[in-house]
């Protein structure tokens, strides 16, 4: 998988396409909740296989953290370490921007995945877009 930082309108549309399939179609998140006001200022990532988008995410800098958001991989491509690879690329970008802490709000079913990547749960469970989440952080 080739992971790109989105630079063109086409690449952004590819990232939005993956996010829409995973979050809106699969998880029933409303389109208004999925595509929000933070998309304009975020750094977007898209993962491509043979130029077809299969993974996406976004990164924002909030307080002292690089905040990893909207991390997703198409169902047909899960289990191939693409999620791990896009996470590693986002962590590199956080460090390149002078930050040393990463933060994310994980869906509780994915908490173990993030824990295996070195993230520590720092909150109780809360609901976001009708889905249970926890906040996790990692020192980079």
Short mmCIF file of C-alpha atoms in Angstrom, two decimals:
data_model
loop_
_atom_site.label_atom_id
_atom_site.label_comp_id
_atom_site.label_asym_id
_atom_site.label_seq_id
_atom_site.Cartn_x
_atom_site.Cartn_y
_atom_site.Cartn_z
CA UNK A 1 0.00 0.00 0.00
CA UNK A 2 1.26 3.45 -0.93
CA UNK A 3 0.38 6.04 1.74
CA UNK A 4 0.13 9.62 0.54
CA UNK A 5 -0.44 12.89 2.27
CA UNK A 6 -3.35 14.36 0.34
CA UNK A 7 -2.27 17.18 -1.92
CA UNK A 8 -4.90 17.21 -4.69
CA UNK A 9 -8.66 17.41 -4.85
CA UNK A 10 -8.74 13.91 -6.35
CA UNK A 11 -6.73 12.46 -3.45
CA UNK A 12 -9.03 14.19 -0.96
CA UNK A 13 -12.06 12.72 -2.73
CA UNK A 14 -10.41 9.28 -2.52
CA UNK A 15 -9.92 9.68 1.24
CA UNK A 16 -13.51 10.85 1.68
CA UNK A 17 -14.71 7.90 -0.41
CA UNK A 18 -13.05 5.38 1.95
CA UNK A 19 -14.32 7.23 5.01
CA UNK A 20 -17.86 7.31 3.64
CA UNK A 21 -17.84 3.57 2.92
CA UNK A 22 -16.50 2.65 6.36
CA UNK A 23 -18.15 5.18 8.66
CA UNK A 24 -21.38 6.17 6.89
CA UNK A 25 -22.29 2.97 5.02
CA UNK A 26 -20.82 0.36 7.40
CA UNK A 27 -21.19 2.01 10.80
CA UNK A 28 -24.24 4.21 10.13
CA UNK A 29 -22.55 7.47 11.12
CA UNK A 30 -24.44 10.41 9.65
CA UNK A 31 -22.67 12.16 6.75
CA UNK A 32 -22.89 15.42 8.73
CA UNK A 33 -20.98 13.86 11.65
CA UNK A 34 -18.43 12.15 9.40
CA UNK A 35 -17.39 15.10 7.23
CA UNK A 36 -17.03 18.00 9.63
CA UNK A 37 -15.57 21.48 10.06
CA UNK A 38 -12.13 20.06 10.96
CA UNK A 39 -11.63 18.50 7.53
CA UNK A 40 -10.65 21.86 6.04
CA UNK A 41 -7.65 22.34 8.34
CA UNK A 42 -6.56 18.70 8.82
CA UNK A 43 -3.74 16.84 7.13
CA UNK A 44 -5.36 13.96 5.24
CA UNK A 45 -3.82 10.61 4.35
CA UNK A 46 -4.95 8.10 1.75
CA UNK A 47 -3.69 4.55 1.29
CA UNK A 48 -3.67 3.28 -2.28
CA UNK A 49 -3.23 -0.14 -3.85
CA UNK A 50 -2.74 0.03 -7.61
CA UNK A 51 -4.09 3.61 -7.42
CA UNK A 52 -7.34 2.43 -5.77
CA UNK A 53 -8.08 3.96 -2.33
CA UNK A 54 -8.33 1.38 0.46
CA UNK A 55 -7.43 3.34 3.64
CA UNK A 56 -7.76 6.88 4.95
CA UNK A 57 -7.19 9.05 7.99
CA UNK A 58 -6.67 12.62 9.09
CA UNK A 59 -4.34 14.38 11.50
CA UNK A 60 -4.79 17.60 13.43
CA UNK A 61 -2.62 19.33 15.99
CA UNK A 62 -4.57 20.08 19.18
CA UNK A 63 -2.88 21.42 22.31
CA UNK A 64 0.28 19.34 22.83
CA UNK A 65 -0.90 16.40 20.72
CA UNK A 66 -0.96 15.18 17.20
CA UNK A 67 -4.57 13.99 17.11
CA UNK A 68 -5.17 10.97 14.89
CA UNK A 69 -8.70 10.82 13.52
CA UNK A 70 -10.95 9.04 11.01
CA UNK A 71 -8.61 6.07 10.70
CA UNK A 72 -10.21 3.46 8.46
CA UNK A 73 -9.51 0.58 6.08
CA UNK A 74 -12.02 -0.96 3.68
CA UNK A 75 -13.48 -4.21 5.01
CA UNK A 76 -12.05 -6.18 2.07
CA UNK A 77 -8.52 -5.03 2.96
CA UNK A 78 -8.52 -5.49 6.74
CA UNK A 79 -6.11 -7.91 8.38
CA UNK A 80 -3.24 -6.93 6.06
CA UNK A 81 -1.53 -4.45 8.46
CA UNK A 82 -2.71 -1.42 6.46
CA UNK A 83 -4.16 0.17 9.59
CA UNK A 84 -0.83 -0.26 11.37
CA UNK A 85 1.04 1.24 8.42
CA UNK A 86 -1.17 4.32 8.15
CA UNK A 87 -0.82 4.82 11.91
CA UNK A 88 2.98 4.67 11.64
CA UNK A 89 2.94 7.19 8.80
CA UNK A 90 0.76 9.56 10.84
CA UNK A 91 3.10 9.22 13.84
CA UNK A 92 6.05 10.11 11.59
CA UNK A 93 4.20 13.23 10.49
CA UNK A 94 3.49 14.18 14.11
CA UNK A 95 7.21 13.96 14.92
CA UNK A 96 8.16 15.86 11.75
CA UNK A 97 5.92 18.69 12.97
CA UNK A 98 7.76 18.88 16.30
CA UNK A 99 5.25 17.05 18.52
CA UNK A 100 6.06 14.08 20.75
CA UNK A 101 2.60 12.97 21.86
CA UNK A 102 -0.18 11.30 19.91
CA UNK A 103 -3.83 11.14 20.93
CA UNK A 104 -6.89 9.45 19.47
CA UNK A 105 -10.45 8.58 20.33
CA UNK A 106 -10.71 4.86 19.61
CA UNK A 107 -13.87 2.93 18.99
CA UNK A 108 -13.90 0.45 21.86
CA UNK A 109 -13.84 -2.56 19.51
CA UNK A 110 -10.47 -1.26 18.19
CA UNK A 111 -8.94 -0.51 21.59
CA UNK A 112 -6.76 -3.65 21.55
CA UNK A 113 -5.45 -2.77 18.07
CA UNK A 114 -4.24 0.62 19.29
CA UNK A 115 -2.90 -0.86 22.55
CA UNK A 116 -0.70 -3.20 20.48
CA UNK A 117 0.72 -0.08 18.78
CA UNK A 118 1.69 1.41 22.17
CA UNK A 119 -1.37 3.52 22.99
CA UNK A 120 -2.66 3.72 26.57
CA UNK A 121 -6.30 4.26 27.49
CA UNK A 122 -6.71 7.44 29.54
CA UNK A 123 -10.49 7.85 29.72
CA UNK A 124 -13.63 6.01 30.52
CA UNK A 125 -15.99 4.99 27.77
CA UNK A 126 -18.01 7.72 26.02
CA UNK A 127 -20.34 7.88 23.04
CA UNK A 128 -19.43 9.63 19.78
CA UNK A 129 -21.75 9.42 16.76
CA UNK A 130 -23.63 6.66 18.59
CA UNK A 131 -20.49 4.49 18.92
CA UNK A 132 -18.65 3.78 22.21
CA UNK A 133 -15.13 5.26 22.33
CA UNK A 134 -12.18 5.74 24.69
CA UNK A 135 -9.38 8.31 24.54
CA UNK A 136 -5.87 6.88 24.13
CA UNK A 137 -2.43 8.52 24.10
CA UNK A 138 1.13 7.55 23.19
CA UNK A 139 4.53 9.12 23.75
CA UNK A 140 6.41 9.12 20.45
#
